[in-house]
Amino acid sequence: HVTVTVEPSLQVAPYACQRRTPLDHPNPALVMALETLAEAALFAGEEARGLAFTRAASVLRCLPRALQGTHELSGLPCIGGHSHRVLQEVLEDGVCAEVEAVKQSERYQTMKLFTQIFGVGVRTADCWYREGLRSLGDLQSHGTRLTRQQQAGVECFEDLAVPVGRAEAEGLACLVLDAAARLLPSASVTLAGGFRRGKPHGHDVDLLLSHPEEGREVGLLGPLVAWLEEQGLLLYQHSQHSSYTTTAEPSSSCGPLDRFERCFTILRLVLPATGTGVRAWRAVRLDLVVVPHSQLPFALLGWTGSRHFERELRRFARHEREMVLNSHGLYNMRQGTFLPASSEEEIFQHLGLDYIPPTLRNA
Ligand code: 8DG
Ligand code: MN
Ligand code: MN
């Protein structure tokens, strides 16, 4: 007799914040193809097209098994005609000609290089590309004017291209916690960003500083940064003051930017002892964000990512709940009130969403 196994049909909710998306998933080639096109669209300044590819890629990221064929795509949300063709080609031929052409193109490779520089966004990279610049060497030989931040980014480029390991990130979190607790007893430090989602590597280290007593966190960052400087650990820093006011109209339209006091740094990460003649440190990016205790669950949710998961949470809040979510709070537009929360779980409850733990937010 014959045994026929029928794979259960794939069910995917429309918003990424309604889905459980682990770090490792069974469709890496398909996801990579779509994410390359998403990136290329952003490099071309076509944000809507980029978002469409990102949404399609995110749907594939959450599938529990490998996609069997394009017949399975019909029930899935967010897969447009273009994404459909790309997926079909990768399923049938292993690669998609359009994706391969993008990856080979001078434009894509140069934009990828330039936007990887700390302090360089798509617009700056695009200007440089149109001026004919193609390499870091070109920036120097053409005497391109760089901001202090970009200058530091170019100087540390090779170091910053090396991924930060989890142990290194946790080491930095401990270093910052020790220093913060000496300056302010009971200060807390939380490792957010990709590491909180379970990623083994990251392009930077994102730390949230707080204190269990509201208001005590004020004035911590300056002395902390000064201490790092005294230790000779600071290669670059720029700070921003808090610009948060409760009277300001809540907004989720300003992208991932929030109004916390923060410091963007490049730190000298001291490496374990090695042989003679080997440099004993490496430059790494560290973001420090100061958060009042009452806003900590919102900041934690906002700074854990992924960026797409955050964007979807905010879109869900606005369009499905008439609420505004950002890293400071959750605002109910119908009632005209802020909804406080003492944990991430409570924020999901307010939104009427099943709780998604950090390791399943890799949308
Ligand atoms: P990686 O470093 O491992 O490459 O990935 P990641 O940790 O997920 O990316 P990230 O670029 O470090 O961003 C981490 C999260 O922090 C992401 O969800 C977006 C968020 N984030 C910023 N900047 C800001 C900001 O200014 N305000 C808020 N609220 N969030 C921000 O990166
Ligand atoms: Mn990060
Ligand atoms: Mn960051």
mmCIF file of C-alpha atoms and ligand atoms in Angstrom:
data_model
loop_
_atom_site.group_PDB
_atom_site.id
_atom_site.type_symbol
_atom_site.label_atom_id
_atom_site.label_comp_id
_atom_site.label_asym_id
_atom_site.label_seq_id
_atom_site.Cartn_x
_atom_site.Cartn_y
_atom_site.Cartn_z
ATOM 1 C CA HIS A 1 0.000 0.000 0.000
ATOM 2 C CA VAL A 2 1.001 3.618 -0.493
ATOM 3 C CA THR A 3 1.367 6.166 2.275
ATOM 4 C CA VAL A 4 0.528 9.655 1.222
ATOM 5 C CA THR A 5 1.697 12.444 3.524
ATOM 6 C CA VAL A 6 -0.121 15.669 3.035
ATOM 7 C CA GLU A 7 1.685 18.664 4.471
ATOM 8 C CA PRO A 8 -0.645 20.801 6.573
ATOM 9 C CA SER A 9 -1.526 23.973 4.692
ATOM 10 C CA LEU A 10 0.388 27.104 5.644
ATOM 11 C CA GLN A 11 -1.519 29.664 7.702
ATOM 12 C CA VAL A 12 0.032 33.098 8.138
ATOM 13 C CA ALA A 13 -1.491 36.129 9.891
ATOM 14 C CA PRO A 14 -1.305 39.436 7.962
ATOM 15 C CA TYR A 15 0.742 41.499 10.474
ATOM 16 C CA ALA A 16 4.260 40.384 11.458
ATOM 17 C CA CYS A 17 3.489 41.243 15.109
ATOM 18 C CA GLN A 18 0.770 38.529 15.059
ATOM 19 C CA ARG A 19 3.302 35.887 14.012
ATOM 20 C CA ARG A 20 6.032 33.920 15.732
ATOM 21 C CA THR A 21 9.240 34.364 13.748
ATOM 22 C CA PRO A 22 12.310 32.465 14.995
ATOM 23 C CA LEU A 23 15.862 33.385 14.029
ATOM 24 C CA ASP A 24 16.483 30.172 12.099
ATOM 25 C CA HIS A 25 13.924 29.152 9.542
ATOM 26 C CA PRO A 26 13.634 26.615 6.694
ATOM 27 C CA ASN A 27 13.560 29.053 3.719
ATOM 28 C CA PRO A 28 16.863 30.986 3.788
ATOM 29 C CA ALA A 29 17.452 31.127 0.005
ATOM 30 C CA LEU A 30 13.950 32.479 -0.699
ATOM 31 C CA VAL A 31 14.201 35.061 2.089
ATOM 32 C CA MET A 32 17.644 36.180 0.969
ATOM 33 C CA ALA A 33 16.460 36.722 -2.609
ATOM 34 C CA LEU A 34 13.544 38.933 -1.507
ATOM 35 C CA GLU A 35 15.623 40.834 1.055
ATOM 36 C CA THR A 36 18.248 41.616 -1.566
ATOM 37 C CA LEU A 37 15.563 43.169 -3.771
ATOM 38 C CA ALA A 38 14.167 45.045 -0.756
ATOM 39 C CA GLU A 39 17.604 46.477 -0.051
ATOM 40 C CA ALA A 40 18.160 47.401 -3.707
ATOM 41 C CA ALA A 41 14.786 49.208 -3.790
ATOM 42 C CA LEU A 42 15.746 51.223 -0.685
ATOM 43 C CA PHE A 43 19.082 52.056 -2.315
ATOM 44 C CA ALA A 44 17.063 53.382 -5.271
ATOM 45 C CA GLY A 45 14.966 55.541 -2.952
ATOM 46 C CA GLU A 46 11.866 53.418 -3.671
ATOM 47 C CA GLU A 47 10.654 52.878 -0.147
ATOM 48 C CA ALA A 48 7.204 51.501 -0.902
ATOM 49 C CA ARG A 49 8.666 48.864 -3.210
ATOM 50 C CA GLY A 50 11.297 48.043 -0.596
ATOM 51 C CA LEU A 51 8.620 47.622 2.050
ATOM 52 C CA ALA A 52 6.623 45.290 -0.228
ATOM 53 C CA PHE A 53 9.643 42.979 -0.633
ATOM 54 C CA THR A 54 10.415 43.210 3.100
ATOM 55 C CA ARG A 55 6.843 42.186 3.936
ATOM 56 C CA ALA A 56 6.995 39.238 1.544
ATOM 57 C CA ALA A 57 10.374 38.138 2.963
ATOM 58 C CA SER A 58 9.002 38.414 6.499
ATOM 59 C CA VAL A 59 6.065 36.119 5.636
ATOM 60 C CA LEU A 60 8.524 33.490 4.376
ATOM 61 C CA ARG A 61 10.646 33.894 7.509
ATOM 62 C CA CYS A 62 7.826 32.641 9.726
ATOM 63 C CA LEU A 63 6.932 29.500 7.730
ATOM 64 C CA PRO A 64 7.399 26.350 9.832
ATOM 65 C CA ARG A 65 8.670 24.277 6.889
ATOM 66 C CA ALA A 66 10.263 24.670 3.469
ATOM 67 C CA LEU A 67 7.944 25.996 0.794
ATOM 68 C CA GLN A 68 7.074 23.102 -1.562
ATOM 69 C CA GLY A 69 6.120 25.102 -4.615
ATOM 70 C CA THR A 70 4.408 28.268 -5.794
ATOM 71 C CA HIS A 71 0.988 26.568 -5.438
ATOM 72 C CA GLU A 72 1.446 27.150 -1.696
ATOM 73 C CA LEU A 73 1.814 30.907 -2.110
ATOM 74 C CA SER A 74 -1.826 31.574 -2.948
ATOM 75 C CA GLY A 75 -2.968 31.395 0.674
ATOM 76 C CA LEU A 76 -0.163 33.609 1.990
ATOM 77 C CA PRO A 77 -0.514 37.362 2.644
ATOM 78 C CA CYS A 78 1.783 40.093 1.268
ATOM 79 C CA ILE A 79 3.170 38.143 -1.703
ATOM 80 C CA GLY A 80 2.812 40.453 -4.700
ATOM 81 C CA GLY A 81 3.272 39.558 -8.353
ATOM 82 C CA HIS A 82 6.948 40.499 -8.456
ATOM 83 C CA SER A 83 7.787 38.541 -5.287
ATOM 84 C CA HIS A 84 5.817 35.599 -6.681
ATOM 85 C CA ARG A 85 7.936 35.528 -9.862
ATOM 86 C CA VAL A 86 11.165 35.766 -7.869
ATOM 87 C CA LEU A 87 10.145 32.913 -5.562
ATOM 88 C CA GLN A 88 9.075 30.762 -8.503
ATOM 89 C CA GLU A 89 12.456 31.233 -10.171
ATOM 90 C CA VAL A 90 14.399 30.398 -7.007
ATOM 91 C CA LEU A 91 12.218 27.325 -6.376
ATOM 92 C CA GLU A 92 12.695 26.075 -9.940
ATOM 93 C CA ASP A 93 16.268 27.137 -10.780
ATOM 94 C CA GLY A 94 17.861 27.660 -7.369
ATOM 95 C CA VAL A 95 18.597 31.312 -8.233
ATOM 96 C CA CYS A 96 16.749 34.320 -9.645
ATOM 97 C CA ALA A 97 18.416 36.154 -12.540
ATOM 98 C CA GLU A 98 17.205 39.576 -11.380
ATOM 99 C CA VAL A 99 18.623 39.043 -7.882
ATOM 100 C CA GLU A 100 21.956 37.822 -9.241
ATOM 101 C CA ALA A 101 22.158 40.856 -11.548
ATOM 102 C CA VAL A 102 21.456 43.202 -8.631
ATOM 103 C CA LYS A 103 24.152 41.580 -6.503
ATOM 104 C CA GLN A 104 26.679 41.921 -9.336
ATOM 105 C CA SER A 105 25.807 45.536 -10.092
ATOM 106 C CA GLU A 106 28.245 48.321 -9.313
ATOM 107 C CA ARG A 107 25.402 50.430 -7.971
ATOM 108 C CA TYR A 108 24.262 47.821 -5.398
ATOM 109 C CA GLN A 109 27.779 46.946 -4.276
ATOM 110 C CA THR A 110 28.822 50.576 -3.888
ATOM 111 C CA MET A 111 25.636 51.573 -2.043
ATOM 112 C CA LYS A 112 26.087 48.595 0.274
ATOM 113 C CA LEU A 113 29.660 49.650 1.004
ATOM 114 C CA PHE A 114 28.851 53.323 1.626
ATOM 115 C CA THR A 115 25.717 52.751 3.733
ATOM 116 C CA GLN A 116 27.728 50.385 5.907
ATOM 117 C CA ILE A 117 29.805 53.366 7.049
ATOM 118 C CA PHE A 118 28.684 54.639 10.482
ATOM 119 C CA GLY A 119 26.782 57.900 9.879
ATOM 120 C CA VAL A 120 26.089 57.350 6.181
ATOM 121 C CA GLY A 121 22.499 56.873 4.996
ATOM 122 C CA VAL A 122 21.031 56.157 1.591
ATOM 123 C CA ARG A 123 20.912 59.806 0.568
ATOM 124 C CA THR A 124 24.577 60.514 1.269
ATOM 125 C CA ALA A 125 25.656 57.244 -0.334
ATOM 126 C CA ASP A 126 23.581 58.095 -3.405
ATOM 127 C CA CYS A 127 25.206 61.550 -3.703
ATOM 128 C CA TRP A 128 28.644 60.026 -3.540
ATOM 129 C CA TYR A 129 27.719 57.385 -6.099
ATOM 130 C CA ARG A 130 26.450 60.027 -8.508
ATOM 131 C CA GLU A 131 29.703 61.947 -8.042
ATOM 132 C CA GLY A 132 31.444 58.827 -9.332
ATOM 133 C CA LEU A 133 32.866 57.662 -6.021
ATOM 134 C CA ARG A 134 33.120 53.884 -5.659
ATOM 135 C CA SER A 135 35.413 53.036 -2.742
ATOM 136 C CA LEU A 136 36.623 54.241 0.644
ATOM 137 C CA GLY A 137 39.864 55.187 -1.100
ATOM 138 C CA ASP A 138 37.862 57.383 -3.505
ATOM 139 C CA LEU A 139 36.383 59.286 -0.533
ATOM 140 C CA GLN A 140 39.875 60.171 0.621
ATOM 141 C CA SER A 141 41.427 60.899 -2.760
ATOM 142 C CA HIS A 142 38.514 63.155 -3.749
ATOM 143 C CA GLY A 143 38.702 65.015 -0.458
ATOM 144 C CA THR A 144 35.029 64.276 0.197
ATOM 145 C CA ARG A 145 33.769 66.311 3.135
ATOM 146 C CA LEU A 146 32.851 63.969 5.977
ATOM 147 C CA THR A 147 31.038 64.667 9.240
ATOM 148 C CA ARG A 148 32.965 63.862 12.417
ATOM 149 C CA GLN A 149 30.788 60.752 12.747
ATOM 150 C CA GLN A 150 31.504 59.596 9.176
ATOM 151 C CA GLN A 151 35.211 60.301 9.668
ATOM 152 C CA ALA A 152 35.199 57.957 12.685
ATOM 153 C CA GLY A 153 33.162 55.441 10.672
ATOM 154 C CA VAL A 154 35.729 55.401 7.875
ATOM 155 C CA GLU A 155 38.687 55.185 10.275
ATOM 156 C CA CYS A 156 37.130 52.213 12.115
ATOM 157 C CA PHE A 157 35.546 50.688 9.016
ATOM 158 C CA GLU A 158 37.349 47.332 9.058
ATOM 159 C CA ASP A 159 36.833 46.810 12.785
ATOM 160 C CA LEU A 160 33.158 47.743 12.626
ATOM 161 C CA ALA A 161 32.644 45.295 9.743
ATOM 162 C CA VAL A 162 33.573 42.467 12.139
ATOM 163 C CA PRO A 163 30.402 41.223 13.844
ATOM 164 C CA VAL A 164 30.194 41.654 17.626
ATOM 165 C CA GLY A 165 29.819 38.287 19.381
ATOM 166 C CA ARG A 166 27.295 37.606 22.130
ATOM 167 C CA ALA A 167 30.002 37.130 24.775
ATOM 168 C CA GLU A 168 31.570 40.454 23.747
ATOM 169 C CA ALA A 169 28.186 42.186 23.954
ATOM 170 C CA GLU A 170 27.499 40.709 27.396
ATOM 171 C CA GLY A 171 31.001 41.731 28.491
ATOM 172 C CA LEU A 172 30.307 45.324 27.437
ATOM 173 C CA ALA A 173 26.928 45.262 29.201
ATOM 174 C CA CYS A 174 28.702 44.160 32.419
ATOM 175 C CA LEU A 175 31.349 46.858 32.055
ATOM 176 C CA VAL A 176 28.675 49.516 31.628
ATOM 177 C CA LEU A 177 26.579 48.101 34.487
ATOM 178 C CA ASP A 178 29.556 48.152 36.885
ATOM 179 C CA ALA A 179 30.342 51.757 35.983
ATOM 180 C CA ALA A 180 26.692 52.851 36.116
ATOM 181 C CA ALA A 181 26.102 51.162 39.481
ATOM 182 C CA ARG A 182 29.148 52.912 40.984
ATOM 183 C CA LEU A 183 27.750 56.266 39.848
ATOM 184 C CA LEU A 184 24.142 55.428 40.722
ATOM 185 C CA PRO A 185 23.443 52.460 43.004
ATOM 186 C CA SER A 186 20.657 50.158 41.682
ATOM 187 C CA ALA A 187 21.039 51.468 38.130
ATOM 188 C CA SER A 188 20.041 48.822 35.594
ATOM 189 C CA VAL A 189 21.457 47.943 32.190
ATOM 190 C CA THR A 190 19.527 45.853 29.656
ATOM 191 C CA LEU A 191 20.988 44.349 26.494
ATOM 192 C CA ALA A 192 18.406 44.997 23.769
ATOM 193 C CA GLY A 193 18.580 44.858 19.943
ATOM 194 C CA GLY A 194 19.352 41.683 18.054
ATOM 195 C CA PHE A 195 21.096 39.993 20.979
ATOM 196 C CA ARG A 196 17.850 40.051 22.951
ATOM 197 C CA ARG A 197 16.216 38.279 19.993
ATOM 198 C CA GLY A 198 18.801 35.509 20.347
ATOM 199 C CA LYS A 199 21.142 36.561 17.543
ATOM 200 C CA PRO A 200 24.668 35.213 18.099
ATOM 201 C CA HIS A 201 26.208 38.292 16.391
ATOM 202 C CA GLY A 202 25.314 41.934 15.890
ATOM 203 C CA HIS A 203 26.548 45.052 14.120
ATOM 204 C CA ASP A 204 26.446 46.953 17.403
ATOM 205 C CA VAL A 205 25.495 46.663 21.094
ATOM 206 C CA ASP A 206 22.256 48.343 22.221
ATOM 207 C CA LEU A 207 22.025 49.051 25.967
ATOM 208 C CA LEU A 208 19.117 50.582 27.881
ATOM 209 C CA LEU A 209 20.021 52.332 31.154
ATOM 210 C CA SER A 210 17.431 52.889 33.842
ATOM 211 C CA HIS A 211 16.758 53.028 37.579
ATOM 212 C CA PRO A 212 13.824 51.537 39.546
ATOM 213 C CA GLU A 213 13.024 54.985 40.970
ATOM 214 C CA GLU A 214 11.596 57.286 38.303
ATOM 215 C CA GLY A 215 13.792 60.329 37.722
ATOM 216 C CA ARG A 216 16.964 58.935 39.334
ATOM 217 C CA GLU A 217 18.286 58.034 35.869
ATOM 218 C CA VAL A 218 18.583 61.740 35.011
ATOM 219 C CA GLY A 219 22.198 62.867 35.069
ATOM 220 C CA LEU A 220 23.649 59.359 34.803
ATOM 221 C CA LEU A 221 24.771 59.440 31.170
ATOM 222 C CA GLY A 222 27.195 62.390 31.325
ATOM 223 C CA PRO A 223 29.372 60.985 34.128
ATOM 224 C CA LEU A 224 29.164 57.484 32.632
ATOM 225 C CA VAL A 225 30.464 58.702 29.276
ATOM 226 C CA ALA A 226 33.126 60.766 31.077
ATOM 227 C CA TRP A 227 34.240 57.628 32.914
ATOM 228 C CA LEU A 228 34.528 55.680 29.631
ATOM 229 C CA GLU A 229 36.579 58.588 28.276
ATOM 230 C CA GLU A 230 38.891 58.612 31.339
ATOM 231 C CA GLN A 231 39.478 54.885 30.880
ATOM 232 C CA GLY A 232 40.628 55.616 27.328
ATOM 233 C CA LEU A 233 37.805 53.440 25.982
ATOM 234 C CA LEU A 234 35.987 56.050 23.883
ATOM 235 C CA LEU A 235 36.995 56.361 20.244
ATOM 236 C CA TYR A 236 33.936 58.426 19.266
ATOM 237 C CA GLN A 237 30.742 59.666 20.879
ATOM 238 C CA HIS A 238 27.871 62.000 20.243
ATOM 239 C CA SER A 239 25.092 62.546 22.722
ATOM 240 C CA GLN A 240 21.535 63.755 22.413
ATOM 241 C CA HIS A 241 19.540 65.301 25.218
ATOM 242 C CA SER A 242 16.132 63.980 26.050
ATOM 243 C CA SER A 243 13.463 65.854 24.108
ATOM 244 C CA TYR A 244 10.499 63.952 25.510
ATOM 245 C CA THR A 245 7.497 65.903 26.780
ATOM 246 C CA THR A 246 4.174 64.399 27.839
ATOM 247 C CA THR A 247 2.379 67.333 26.235
ATOM 248 C CA ALA A 248 3.770 66.546 22.797
ATOM 249 C CA GLU A 249 1.361 64.804 20.456
ATOM 250 C CA PRO A 250 2.235 61.102 20.470
ATOM 251 C CA SER A 251 3.621 59.979 17.170
ATOM 252 C CA SER A 252 4.673 56.757 15.519
ATOM 253 C CA SER A 253 5.338 58.360 12.164
ATOM 254 C CA CYS A 254 8.859 59.565 12.974
ATOM 255 C CA GLY A 255 10.243 56.094 12.290
ATOM 256 C CA PRO A 256 12.378 54.401 14.891
ATOM 257 C CA LEU A 257 13.624 57.704 16.281
ATOM 258 C CA ASP A 258 12.584 58.401 19.844
ATOM 259 C CA ARG A 259 13.282 61.207 22.258
ATOM 260 C CA PHE A 260 15.344 59.515 24.970
ATOM 261 C CA GLU A 261 18.652 60.896 26.124
ATOM 262 C CA ARG A 262 21.241 58.774 24.349
ATOM 263 C CA CYS A 263 24.829 58.429 23.335
ATOM 264 C CA PHE A 264 26.090 56.832 20.117
ATOM 265 C CA THR A 265 29.639 55.632 20.597
ATOM 266 C CA ILE A 266 32.501 53.716 19.106
ATOM 267 C CA LEU A 267 34.244 51.899 21.931
ATOM 268 C CA ARG A 268 37.626 50.304 22.273
ATOM 269 C CA LEU A 269 36.752 46.691 23.103
ATOM 270 C CA VAL A 270 39.644 45.128 25.004
ATOM 271 C CA LEU A 271 40.323 41.659 23.618
ATOM 272 C CA PRO A 272 41.567 38.598 25.533
ATOM 273 C CA ALA A 273 45.373 38.458 25.680
ATOM 274 C CA THR A 274 46.951 37.203 22.450
ATOM 275 C CA GLY A 275 50.476 36.753 21.101
ATOM 276 C CA THR A 276 52.935 39.632 20.900
ATOM 277 C CA GLY A 277 52.548 42.175 18.149
ATOM 278 C CA VAL A 278 48.794 41.574 17.964
ATOM 279 C CA ARG A 279 46.634 44.587 18.756
ATOM 280 C CA ALA A 280 44.824 44.051 22.059
ATOM 281 C CA TRP A 281 41.590 45.852 21.151
ATOM 282 C CA ARG A 282 38.963 46.267 18.442
ATOM 283 C CA ALA A 283 36.548 49.122 17.734
ATOM 284 C CA VAL A 284 32.843 48.308 18.293
ATOM 285 C CA ARG A 285 29.633 50.344 18.068
ATOM 286 C CA LEU A 286 27.737 50.845 21.312
ATOM 287 C CA ASP A 287 24.411 52.667 21.712
ATOM 288 C CA LEU A 288 23.454 53.864 25.205
ATOM 289 C CA VAL A 289 19.853 54.928 25.814
ATOM 290 C CA VAL A 290 18.576 56.410 29.089
ATOM 291 C CA VAL A 291 15.014 55.401 29.929
ATOM 292 C CA PRO A 292 12.759 56.519 32.815
ATOM 293 C CA HIS A 293 11.426 53.475 34.669
ATOM 294 C CA SER A 294 7.777 54.043 33.697
ATOM 295 C CA GLN A 295 8.717 53.930 29.999
ATOM 296 C CA LEU A 296 11.078 50.957 30.234
ATOM 297 C CA PRO A 297 8.680 48.275 28.885
ATOM 298 C CA PHE A 298 7.922 50.481 25.859
ATOM 299 C CA ALA A 299 11.586 51.269 25.258
ATOM 300 C CA LEU A 300 12.511 47.608 25.646
ATOM 301 C CA LEU A 301 9.835 46.621 23.137
ATOM 302 C CA GLY A 302 10.961 49.379 20.762
ATOM 303 C CA TRP A 303 14.675 48.646 20.999
ATOM 304 C CA THR A 304 14.444 44.850 20.752
ATOM 305 C CA GLY A 305 13.327 44.891 17.115
ATOM 306 C CA SER A 306 13.456 43.548 14.559
ATOM 307 C CA ARG A 307 12.922 46.803 12.708
ATOM 308 C CA HIS A 308 10.179 45.174 10.668
ATOM 309 C CA PHE A 309 8.500 43.741 13.782
ATOM 310 C CA GLU A 310 8.486 47.270 15.289
ATOM 311 C CA ARG A 311 7.057 48.820 12.145
ATOM 312 C CA GLU A 312 4.295 46.204 12.078
ATOM 313 C CA LEU A 313 3.440 46.643 15.773
ATOM 314 C CA ARG A 314 2.951 50.370 15.187
ATOM 315 C CA ARG A 315 0.954 49.818 12.013
ATOM 316 C CA PHE A 316 -1.252 47.266 13.808
ATOM 317 C CA ALA A 317 -1.796 49.642 16.751
ATOM 318 C CA ARG A 318 -2.800 52.505 14.488
ATOM 319 C CA HIS A 319 -4.908 50.724 11.889
ATOM 320 C CA GLU A 320 -6.488 47.938 13.951
ATOM 321 C CA ARG A 321 -6.751 49.577 17.386
ATOM 322 C CA GLU A 322 -6.681 53.365 16.833
ATOM 323 C CA MET A 323 -3.708 53.535 19.174
ATOM 324 C CA VAL A 324 -0.300 55.147 18.796
ATOM 325 C CA LEU A 325 2.650 53.039 19.943
ATOM 326 C CA ASN A 326 6.206 54.290 20.240
ATOM 327 C CA SER A 327 9.187 53.653 22.544
ATOM 328 C CA HIS A 328 7.711 56.027 25.175
ATOM 329 C CA GLY A 329 4.179 54.740 25.524
ATOM 330 C CA LEU A 330 0.868 53.623 24.091
ATOM 331 C CA TYR A 331 -1.827 56.191 23.417
ATOM 332 C CA ASN A 332 -5.491 55.371 22.895
ATOM 333 C CA MET A 333 -6.784 57.917 20.371
ATOM 334 C CA ARG A 334 -10.484 57.187 20.979
ATOM 335 C CA GLN A 335 -10.216 57.663 24.748
ATOM 336 C CA GLY A 336 -7.493 60.292 24.552
ATOM 337 C CA THR A 337 -5.496 58.483 27.241
ATOM 338 C CA PHE A 338 -2.090 56.844 27.680
ATOM 339 C CA LEU A 339 -2.165 53.149 28.615
ATOM 340 C CA PRO A 340 0.552 52.417 31.185
ATOM 341 C CA ALA A 341 2.336 49.062 31.293
ATOM 342 C CA SER A 342 4.804 47.467 33.671
ATOM 343 C CA SER A 343 5.915 44.719 31.260
ATOM 344 C CA GLU A 344 6.068 43.953 27.545
ATOM 345 C CA GLU A 345 3.328 41.344 28.118
ATOM 346 C CA GLU A 346 0.976 44.099 29.271
ATOM 347 C CA ILE A 347 1.609 46.121 26.110
ATOM 348 C CA PHE A 348 0.656 43.128 23.962
ATOM 349 C CA GLN A 349 -2.467 42.720 26.171
ATOM 350 C CA HIS A 350 -3.460 46.367 25.654
ATOM 351 C CA LEU A 351 -3.130 45.792 21.916
ATOM 352 C CA GLY A 352 -5.154 42.586 22.028
ATOM 353 C CA LEU A 353 -2.225 40.607 20.644
ATOM 354 C CA ASP A 354 -0.856 37.248 21.774
ATOM 355 C CA TYR A 355 2.463 37.786 23.518
ATOM 356 C CA ILE A 356 5.442 37.195 21.242
ATOM 357 C CA PRO A 357 8.691 36.616 23.180
ATOM 358 C CA PRO A 358 11.838 38.418 21.953
ATOM 359 C CA THR A 359 13.347 35.316 20.302
ATOM 360 C CA LEU A 360 10.247 35.043 18.077
ATOM 361 C CA ARG A 361 10.364 38.679 16.912
ATOM 362 C CA ASN A 362 12.861 38.052 14.110
ATOM 363 C CA ALA A 363 10.347 39.217 11.500
HETATM 364 P P1 8DG B 1 22.117 44.185 14.698
HETATM 365 O O1 8DG B 1 22.599 45.297 15.569
HETATM 366 O O2 8DG B 1 22.345 42.842 15.287
HETATM 367 O O3 8DG B 1 22.612 44.303 13.307
HETATM 368 O O4 8DG B 1 20.525 44.268 14.587
HETATM 369 P P2 8DG B 1 19.527 45.024 15.511
HETATM 370 O O5 8DG B 1 20.044 45.123 16.912
HETATM 371 O O6 8DG B 1 18.199 44.421 15.329
HETATM 372 O O7 8DG B 1 19.488 46.429 14.809
HETATM 373 P P3 8DG B 1 19.777 47.895 15.360
HETATM 374 O O8 8DG B 1 19.987 48.737 14.147
HETATM 375 O O9 8DG B 1 20.867 47.925 16.362
HETATM 376 O O10 8DG B 1 18.409 48.320 16.013
HETATM 377 C C1 8DG B 1 17.880 47.667 17.144
HETATM 378 C C2 8DG B 1 16.511 48.169 17.422
HETATM 379 O O11 8DG B 1 16.612 49.455 17.940
HETATM 380 C C3 8DG B 1 15.640 48.232 16.172
HETATM 381 O O12 8DG B 1 14.382 47.660 16.450
HETATM 382 C C4 8DG B 1 15.434 49.670 15.911
HETATM 383 C C5 8DG B 1 15.747 50.277 17.235
HETATM 384 N N1 8DG B 1 16.353 51.590 17.119
HETATM 385 C C6 8DG B 1 17.499 52.054 16.564
HETATM 386 N N2 8DG B 1 17.592 53.382 16.701
HETATM 387 C C7 8DG B 1 16.502 53.737 17.366
HETATM 388 C C8 8DG B 1 16.013 54.945 17.832
HETATM 389 O O13 8DG B 1 16.615 55.983 17.653
HETATM 390 N N3 8DG B 1 14.838 54.879 18.519
HETATM 391 C C9 8DG B 1 14.158 53.705 18.740
HETATM 392 N N4 8DG B 1 13.017 53.693 19.419
HETATM 393 N N5 8DG B 1 14.614 52.564 18.290
HETATM 394 C C10 8DG B 1 15.739 52.595 17.627
HETATM 395 O O14 8DG B 1 18.330 51.353 16.038
HETATM 396 MN MN MN B 2 21.808 46.290 17.358
HETATM 397 MN MN MN B 3 21.697 50.032 17.395
#
